[in-house]
Amino acid sequence: MPLPSLSREACAELDAADPLAPRRADFLLPEGVIYLDGNSLGALPRAVPGRVAHLIEQEWGRGLVRSWNDAGWWDQPRALAAMLAPLVGAASDEVVVGDGTSANLFKTLVAALRLNPDRRVVVAEAGAFPTDLYIAQGVAELFDGVRLRLVGPGGEELAEALRPGDVGAVLLGHVDYRTGELRDMAAETRLAHDHGALAVWDLCHSVGALPVELSACGADFAVGCTYKYLNAGPGAPAFTYVAARHHARARQPLTGWHGHARPFDFTGDYEPAAGASCFLSGSQPLVAAAAVEAALQVWRGVDLALVRAKSLALTDLFLELTRPAGLEVVTPLEHARRGSQVSLRHPDGYAMVQALIERGIIGDFRAPDILRFGFTPLYLRHVDVFDAATALVEVVRGGEWRDPRFARRAQVT
Ligand SMILES: *Cc1c(COP(=O)(O)O)cnc(C)c1O
């Protein structure tokens, strides 16, 4: 996208003309902070505290056990799925909101392998978010003969890994958490299918950041969290996608009563519920689910094409304005291969990020050397990007980060 000018005034003009600008008022943002870590933990939507308080005080406090029916508690995982489905290009019954991403990865990977019983290899990415690899390792350890084959980014390595014809499932991150690289979901799903493998997508870094089209891309399964770009709060329940064509046969391993077809018959035999619902296991964290509900309401009427356009404009702007810092750019410059973050590399990146945080500009650091900045089009302005980029250049060029207090590592980076 051509930049008209790089002045702060020009950025303010872009904000004035931004069709997404009114969405910022849907969030409670702390004073004096520019938040570039919404790809780790999204900001607090204004409606969340009231909705959570209502659940606690009214639905629980007064309604008590009646709220399972009267407040729709039992159907909450499906009600949330109906709100979330348009954000991932799915039908409502192909999605269910519940449990955590890691648990859902386990369930979907096992289900994919069971649909493909003659294939014993799982392909995963060498640079995947660690929990994806750990869960895949756990699946391999549990099932005799299941092996992992790791690939690097891009379709060529994937094609190579699929060639032997023994791959049952590929587990791919839509956007790489560390580099911000966006994979071509349609092409890579097709590649997997051409080689007889099923495709399981991790949407943690793409849902809410860009349009996701699971159905149109032919994805088989997907998982994602709601606490990054969807802003549902720390530890909020995740979601699972199961393509409609697999509903009749897909079987997940954690067959609890919330995934049963008629749980209140209290029969002794498991019978899966219809659709993605059978991927639920047990009782869900409904206090946290209330936050998901309020957070998803922000997305009503939001055009994801506008979100994508603004995301690319913001990341372009940041890349352009931080060039004088002289840091290596890790994120692809090509729009088609870029998610909604900018990753820069420097061996002292940790200290640089800490120095920025002290100035109220919150990004994060990913070992060994990545400075990571997430761009959330619903609540970030172009002027925020201008101010953050200016500060980064000052911190790096001025050597402010060399102060020893910035080198002390906290438990969470
Ligand atoms: C954030 C993230 C997760 C998180 O998994 P949890 O079970 O919610 O802790 C998993 N995968 C990817 C790619 C992520 O970015």
PDB file of C-alpha atoms in Angstrom, residues 206-403:
ATOM      1  CA  SER A 206      -5.177 -15.640  12.341  1.00  0.00           C
ATOM      2  CA  VAL A 207      -8.704 -15.722  13.765  1.00  0.00           C
ATOM      3  CA  GLY A 208      -9.802 -12.130  14.286  1.00  0.00           C
ATOM      4  CA  ALA A 209      -6.740 -10.811  12.471  1.00  0.00           C
ATOM      5  CA  LEU A 210      -7.753 -11.659   8.907  1.00  0.00           C
ATOM      6  CA  PRO A 211     -10.561 -13.438   7.051  1.00  0.00           C
ATOM      7  CA  VAL A 212     -10.334 -17.211   7.559  1.00  0.00           C
ATOM      8  CA  GLU A 213     -12.216 -19.419   5.101  1.00  0.00           C
ATOM      9  CA  LEU A 214     -12.122 -22.937   6.486  1.00  0.00           C
ATOM     10  CA  SER A 215     -14.959 -24.325   4.348  1.00  0.00           C
ATOM     11  CA  ALA A 216     -13.853 -22.672   1.127  1.00  0.00           C
ATOM     12  CA  CYS A 217     -10.298 -23.925   1.710  1.00  0.00           C
ATOM     13  CA  GLY A 218     -11.502 -27.486   2.329  1.00  0.00           C
ATOM     14  CA  ALA A 219      -9.923 -27.709   5.794  1.00  0.00           C
ATOM     15  CA  ASP A 220     -10.739 -30.899   7.699  1.00  0.00           C
ATOM     16  CA  PHE A 221     -10.244 -29.748  11.283  1.00  0.00           C
ATOM     17  CA  ALA A 222      -9.137 -26.563  12.994  1.00  0.00           C
ATOM     18  CA  VAL A 223      -8.561 -25.225  16.472  1.00  0.00           C
ATOM     19  CA  GLY A 224      -7.954 -21.748  17.803  1.00  0.00           C
ATOM     20  CA  CYS A 225      -7.972 -19.678  20.942  1.00  0.00           C
ATOM     21  CA  THR A 226     -10.262 -16.769  21.793  1.00  0.00           C
ATOM     22  CA  TYR A 227      -7.904 -14.753  23.989  1.00  0.00           C
ATOM     23  CA  LYS A 228      -5.622 -13.315  21.288  1.00  0.00           C
ATOM     24  CA  TYR A 229      -7.245 -11.337  18.452  1.00  0.00           C
ATOM     25  CA  LEU A 230     -10.728 -12.254  19.730  1.00  0.00           C
ATOM     26  CA  ASN A 231     -10.109 -10.508  23.085  1.00  0.00           C
ATOM     27  CA  ALA A 232     -11.987 -12.924  25.357  1.00  0.00           C
ATOM     28  CA  GLY A 233      -9.527 -12.773  28.255  1.00  0.00           C
ATOM     29  CA  PRO A 234      -6.798 -14.909  29.816  1.00  0.00           C
ATOM     30  CA  GLY A 235      -7.489 -18.616  29.594  1.00  0.00           C
ATOM     31  CA  ALA A 236     -10.811 -18.160  27.798  1.00  0.00           C
ATOM     32  CA  PRO A 237     -12.204 -21.322  26.173  1.00  0.00           C
ATOM     33  CA  ALA A 238     -10.947 -22.221  22.715  1.00  0.00           C
ATOM     34  CA  PHE A 239     -12.798 -23.597  19.700  1.00  0.00           C
ATOM     35  CA  THR A 240     -12.797 -26.607  17.424  1.00  0.00           C
ATOM     36  CA  TYR A 241     -13.853 -26.854  13.790  1.00  0.00           C
ATOM     37  CA  VAL A 242     -14.922 -30.144  12.231  1.00  0.00           C
ATOM     38  CA  ALA A 243     -15.842 -30.054   8.517  1.00  0.00           C
ATOM     39  CA  ALA A 244     -19.432 -31.158   7.927  1.00  0.00           C
ATOM     40  CA  ARG A 245     -18.334 -33.991   5.634  1.00  0.00           C
ATOM     41  CA  HIS A 246     -16.599 -35.636   8.619  1.00  0.00           C
ATOM     42  CA  HIS A 247     -19.477 -35.341  11.083  1.00  0.00           C
ATOM     43  CA  ALA A 248     -20.798 -38.825  10.494  1.00  0.00           C
ATOM     44  CA  ARG A 249     -17.454 -40.555  11.069  1.00  0.00           C
ATOM     45  CA  ALA A 250     -15.140 -38.293  13.075  1.00  0.00           C
ATOM     46  CA  ARG A 251     -14.493 -39.647  16.573  1.00  0.00           C
ATOM     47  CA  GLN A 252     -12.565 -37.756  19.216  1.00  0.00           C
ATOM     48  CA  PRO A 253     -10.973 -39.592  22.143  1.00  0.00           C
ATOM     49  CA  LEU A 254     -12.180 -37.585  25.172  1.00  0.00           C
ATOM     50  CA  THR A 255     -15.759 -38.801  25.015  1.00  0.00           C
ATOM     51  CA  GLY A 256     -17.310 -36.987  27.948  1.00  0.00           C
ATOM     52  CA  TRP A 257     -20.955 -36.391  28.721  1.00  0.00           C
ATOM     53  CA  HIS A 258     -21.140 -32.879  27.263  1.00  0.00           C
ATOM     54  CA  GLY A 259     -20.425 -34.406  23.857  1.00  0.00           C
ATOM     55  CA  HIS A 260     -23.160 -37.014  24.218  1.00  0.00           C
ATOM     56  CA  ALA A 261     -26.236 -37.042  21.978  1.00  0.00           C
ATOM     57  CA  ARG A 262     -28.666 -37.232  24.944  1.00  0.00           C
ATOM     58  CA  PRO A 263     -26.684 -36.497  28.101  1.00  0.00           C
ATOM     59  CA  PHE A 264     -29.740 -36.343  30.353  1.00  0.00           C
ATOM     60  CA  ASP A 265     -30.781 -39.875  29.531  1.00  0.00           C
ATOM     61  CA  PHE A 266     -27.815 -40.807  31.742  1.00  0.00           C
ATOM     62  CA  THR A 267     -27.311 -44.035  29.863  1.00  0.00           C
ATOM     63  CA  GLY A 268     -24.169 -46.083  30.254  1.00  0.00           C
ATOM     64  CA  ASP A 269     -23.103 -45.976  26.635  1.00  0.00           C
ATOM     65  CA  TYR A 270     -21.494 -43.122  24.787  1.00  0.00           C
ATOM     66  CA  GLU A 271     -23.263 -41.865  21.713  1.00  0.00           C
ATOM     67  CA  PRO A 272     -21.786 -38.782  20.010  1.00  0.00           C
ATOM     68  CA  ALA A 273     -23.839 -35.612  19.648  1.00  0.00           C
ATOM     69  CA  ALA A 274     -24.447 -34.302  16.136  1.00  0.00           C
ATOM     70  CA  GLY A 275     -21.989 -31.926  14.494  1.00  0.00           C
ATOM     71  CA  ALA A 276     -18.926 -30.454  16.143  1.00  0.00           C
ATOM     72  CA  SER A 277     -20.679 -30.660  19.548  1.00  0.00           C
ATOM     73  CA  CYS A 278     -19.370 -34.175  20.056  1.00  0.00           C
ATOM     74  CA  PHE A 279     -15.907 -32.641  20.415  1.00  0.00           C
ATOM     75  CA  LEU A 280     -16.892 -31.281  23.827  1.00  0.00           C
ATOM     76  CA  SER A 281     -15.881 -33.318  26.829  1.00  0.00           C
ATOM     77  CA  GLY A 282     -17.120 -32.125  30.216  1.00  0.00           C
ATOM     78  CA  SER A 283     -18.434 -29.024  31.951  1.00  0.00           C
ATOM     79  CA  GLN A 284     -17.183 -25.769  30.534  1.00  0.00           C
ATOM     80  CA  PRO A 285     -15.812 -22.679  32.353  1.00  0.00           C
ATOM     81  CA  LEU A 286     -18.994 -20.635  32.002  1.00  0.00           C
ATOM     82  CA  VAL A 287     -17.677 -17.526  33.736  1.00  0.00           C
ATOM     83  CA  ALA A 288     -14.962 -17.329  31.106  1.00  0.00           C
ATOM     84  CA  ALA A 289     -17.473 -18.258  28.390  1.00  0.00           C
ATOM     85  CA  ALA A 290     -19.516 -15.176  29.334  1.00  0.00           C
ATOM     86  CA  ALA A 291     -16.437 -13.099  28.508  1.00  0.00           C
ATOM     87  CA  VAL A 292     -16.190 -14.860  25.137  1.00  0.00           C
ATOM     88  CA  GLU A 293     -19.811 -13.930  24.461  1.00  0.00           C
ATOM     89  CA  ALA A 294     -19.279 -10.237  25.189  1.00  0.00           C
ATOM     90  CA  ALA A 295     -15.995 -10.218  23.265  1.00  0.00           C
ATOM     91  CA  LEU A 296     -17.569 -11.808  20.181  1.00  0.00           C
ATOM     92  CA  GLN A 297     -20.369  -9.253  20.170  1.00  0.00           C
ATOM     93  CA  VAL A 298     -17.784  -6.633  19.210  1.00  0.00           C
ATOM     94  CA  TRP A 299     -17.434  -8.448  15.860  1.00  0.00           C
ATOM     95  CA  ARG A 300     -21.071  -8.082  14.824  1.00  0.00           C
ATOM     96  CA  GLY A 301     -21.189  -6.189  11.551  1.00  0.00           C
ATOM     97  CA  VAL A 302     -17.400  -5.940  11.295  1.00  0.00           C
ATOM     98  CA  ASP A 303     -16.204  -6.455   7.719  1.00  0.00           C
ATOM     99  CA  LEU A 304     -13.159  -8.747   7.847  1.00  0.00           C
ATOM    100  CA  ALA A 305     -11.946  -7.370   4.524  1.00  0.00           C
ATOM    101  CA  LEU A 306     -11.603  -3.981   6.229  1.00  0.00           C
ATOM    102  CA  VAL A 307      -9.820  -5.632   9.152  1.00  0.00           C
ATOM    103  CA  ARG A 308      -7.352  -7.213   6.756  1.00  0.00           C
ATOM    104  CA  ALA A 309      -6.784  -4.004   4.806  1.00  0.00           C
ATOM    105  CA  LYS A 310      -6.132  -2.034   7.976  1.00  0.00           C
ATOM    106  CA  SER A 311      -3.899  -4.744   9.403  1.00  0.00           C
ATOM    107  CA  LEU A 312      -1.707  -4.632   6.295  1.00  0.00           C
ATOM    108  CA  ALA A 313      -1.683  -0.834   6.335  1.00  0.00           C
ATOM    109  CA  LEU A 314      -0.596  -0.800   9.997  1.00  0.00           C
ATOM    110  CA  THR A 315       2.125  -3.405   9.534  1.00  0.00           C
ATOM    111  CA  ASP A 316       3.359  -1.630   6.374  1.00  0.00           C
ATOM    112  CA  LEU A 317       3.489   1.612   8.309  1.00  0.00           C
ATOM    113  CA  PHE A 318       5.397   0.084  11.213  1.00  0.00           C
ATOM    114  CA  LEU A 319       7.876  -1.623   8.879  1.00  0.00           C
ATOM    115  CA  GLU A 320       8.468   1.634   7.051  1.00  0.00           C
ATOM    116  CA  LEU A 321       8.837   3.790  10.150  1.00  0.00           C
ATOM    117  CA  THR A 322      11.104   1.387  12.048  1.00  0.00           C
ATOM    118  CA  ARG A 323      13.544   0.990   9.165  1.00  0.00           C
ATOM    119  CA  PRO A 324      15.960   3.547  10.706  1.00  0.00           C
ATOM    120  CA  ALA A 325      16.345   1.219  13.723  1.00  0.00           C
ATOM    121  CA  GLY A 326      18.260  -1.096  11.418  1.00  0.00           C
ATOM    122  CA  LEU A 327      16.850  -4.328  12.850  1.00  0.00           C
ATOM    123  CA  GLU A 328      16.512  -7.418  10.660  1.00  0.00           C
ATOM    124  CA  VAL A 329      12.930  -7.887   9.455  1.00  0.00           C
ATOM    125  CA  VAL A 330      11.726 -11.455   9.929  1.00  0.00           C
ATOM    126  CA  THR A 331       8.090 -11.055   8.833  1.00  0.00           C
ATOM    127  CA  PRO A 332       7.477 -11.495   5.089  1.00  0.00           C
ATOM    128  CA  LEU A 333       7.122  -8.195   3.239  1.00  0.00           C
ATOM    129  CA  GLU A 334       4.771  -9.780   0.713  1.00  0.00           C
ATOM    130  CA  HIS A 335       1.178  -9.127   1.810  1.00  0.00           C
ATOM    131  CA  ALA A 336      -0.042 -12.563   0.774  1.00  0.00           C
ATOM    132  CA  ARG A 337       2.441 -14.149   3.204  1.00  0.00           C
ATOM    133  CA  ARG A 338       2.004 -11.781   6.153  1.00  0.00           C
ATOM    134  CA  GLY A 339      -0.248 -12.165   9.170  1.00  0.00           C
ATOM    135  CA  SER A 340      -0.986  -9.237  11.481  1.00  0.00           C
ATOM    136  CA  GLN A 341       2.331  -8.899  13.245  1.00  0.00           C
ATOM    137  CA  VAL A 342       5.819  -7.588  12.643  1.00  0.00           C
ATOM    138  CA  SER A 343       8.780  -9.551  13.968  1.00  0.00           C
ATOM    139  CA  LEU A 344      12.214  -8.004  14.103  1.00  0.00           C
ATOM    140  CA  ARG A 345      15.420  -9.752  15.081  1.00  0.00           C
ATOM    141  CA  HIS A 346      18.237  -8.665  17.382  1.00  0.00           C
ATOM    142  CA  PRO A 347      20.336 -10.639  19.910  1.00  0.00           C
ATOM    143  CA  ASP A 348      19.442  -8.021  22.566  1.00  0.00           C
ATOM    144  CA  GLY A 349      15.785  -7.968  21.575  1.00  0.00           C
ATOM    145  CA  TYR A 350      14.633  -8.840  25.089  1.00  0.00           C
ATOM    146  CA  ALA A 351      16.190  -5.703  26.590  1.00  0.00           C
ATOM    147  CA  MET A 352      14.876  -3.557  23.749  1.00  0.00           C
ATOM    148  CA  VAL A 353      11.335  -4.794  24.339  1.00  0.00           C
ATOM    149  CA  GLN A 354      11.684  -4.143  28.085  1.00  0.00           C
ATOM    150  CA  ALA A 355      12.880  -0.585  27.433  1.00  0.00           C
ATOM    151  CA  LEU A 356       9.867  -0.031  25.185  1.00  0.00           C
ATOM    152  CA  ILE A 357       7.496  -1.437  27.807  1.00  0.00           C
ATOM    153  CA  GLU A 358       8.878   1.073  30.299  1.00  0.00           C
ATOM    154  CA  ARG A 359       7.801   3.770  27.848  1.00  0.00           C
ATOM    155  CA  GLY A 360       4.280   2.308  27.767  1.00  0.00           C
ATOM    156  CA  ILE A 361       4.684   0.526  24.449  1.00  0.00           C
ATOM    157  CA  ILE A 362       3.890  -3.118  24.984  1.00  0.00           C
ATOM    158  CA  GLY A 363       5.228  -5.689  22.569  1.00  0.00           C
ATOM    159  CA  ASP A 364       6.828  -9.002  23.476  1.00  0.00           C
ATOM    160  CA  PHE A 365       9.894 -11.121  22.958  1.00  0.00           C
ATOM    161  CA  ARG A 366      10.168 -14.657  21.676  1.00  0.00           C
ATOM    162  CA  ALA A 367      13.370 -16.583  22.263  1.00  0.00           C
ATOM    163  CA  PRO A 368      15.990 -16.596  21.012  1.00  0.00           C
ATOM    164  CA  ASP A 369      16.025 -13.149  19.406  1.00  0.00           C
ATOM    165  CA  ILE A 370      12.616 -11.992  18.132  1.00  0.00           C
ATOM    166  CA  LEU A 371      10.989  -8.657  19.001  1.00  0.00           C
ATOM    167  CA  ARG A 372       7.321  -9.235  18.255  1.00  0.00           C
ATOM    168  CA  PHE A 373       4.640  -6.598  17.647  1.00  0.00           C
ATOM    169  CA  GLY A 374       1.000  -7.515  17.050  1.00  0.00           C
ATOM    170  CA  PHE A 375      -1.424  -5.201  15.250  1.00  0.00           C
ATOM    171  CA  THR A 376      -5.077  -5.352  16.188  1.00  0.00           C
ATOM    172  CA  PRO A 377      -7.128  -3.309  13.707  1.00  0.00           C
ATOM    173  CA  LEU A 378     -10.153  -2.925  15.997  1.00  0.00           C
ATOM    174  CA  TYR A 379      -8.413  -0.790  18.594  1.00  0.00           C
ATOM    175  CA  LEU A 380      -5.098   0.416  17.168  1.00  0.00           C
ATOM    176  CA  ARG A 381      -4.765   3.728  15.381  1.00  0.00           C
ATOM    177  CA  HIS A 382      -2.236   4.813  12.799  1.00  0.00           C
ATOM    178  CA  VAL A 383      -0.963   7.445  15.264  1.00  0.00           C
ATOM    179  CA  ASP A 384      -0.301   4.662  17.787  1.00  0.00           C
ATOM    180  CA  VAL A 385       1.819   2.904  15.195  1.00  0.00           C
ATOM    181  CA  PHE A 386       3.621   6.158  14.463  1.00  0.00           C
ATOM    182  CA  ASP A 387       4.368   6.757  18.162  1.00  0.00           C
ATOM    183  CA  ALA A 388       5.429   3.157  18.783  1.00  0.00           C
ATOM    184  CA  ALA A 389       7.730   3.069  15.777  1.00  0.00           C
ATOM    185  CA  THR A 390       9.286   6.407  16.728  1.00  0.00           C
ATOM    186  CA  ALA A 391       9.928   5.104  20.244  1.00  0.00           C
ATOM    187  CA  LEU A 392      11.486   1.888  18.952  1.00  0.00           C
ATOM    188  CA  VAL A 393      13.876   3.805  16.735  1.00  0.00           C
ATOM    189  CA  GLU A 394      14.828   6.051  19.669  1.00  0.00           C
ATOM    190  CA  VAL A 395      15.321   3.106  22.043  1.00  0.00           C
ATOM    191  CA  VAL A 396      17.530   1.226  19.596  1.00  0.00           C
ATOM    192  CA  ARG A 397      19.551   4.155  18.279  1.00  0.00           C
ATOM    193  CA  GLY A 398      19.897   5.882  21.649  1.00  0.00           C
ATOM    194  CA  GLY A 399      21.087   2.711  23.388  1.00  0.00           C
ATOM    195  CA  GLU A 400      18.542   3.129  26.194  1.00  0.00           C
ATOM    196  CA  TRP A 401      18.047  -0.650  26.240  1.00  0.00           C
ATOM    197  CA  ARG A 402      21.633  -1.190  27.451  1.00  0.00           C
ATOM    198  CA  ASP A 403      20.641  -0.371  31.029  1.00  0.00           C
TER     199      ASP A 403
END
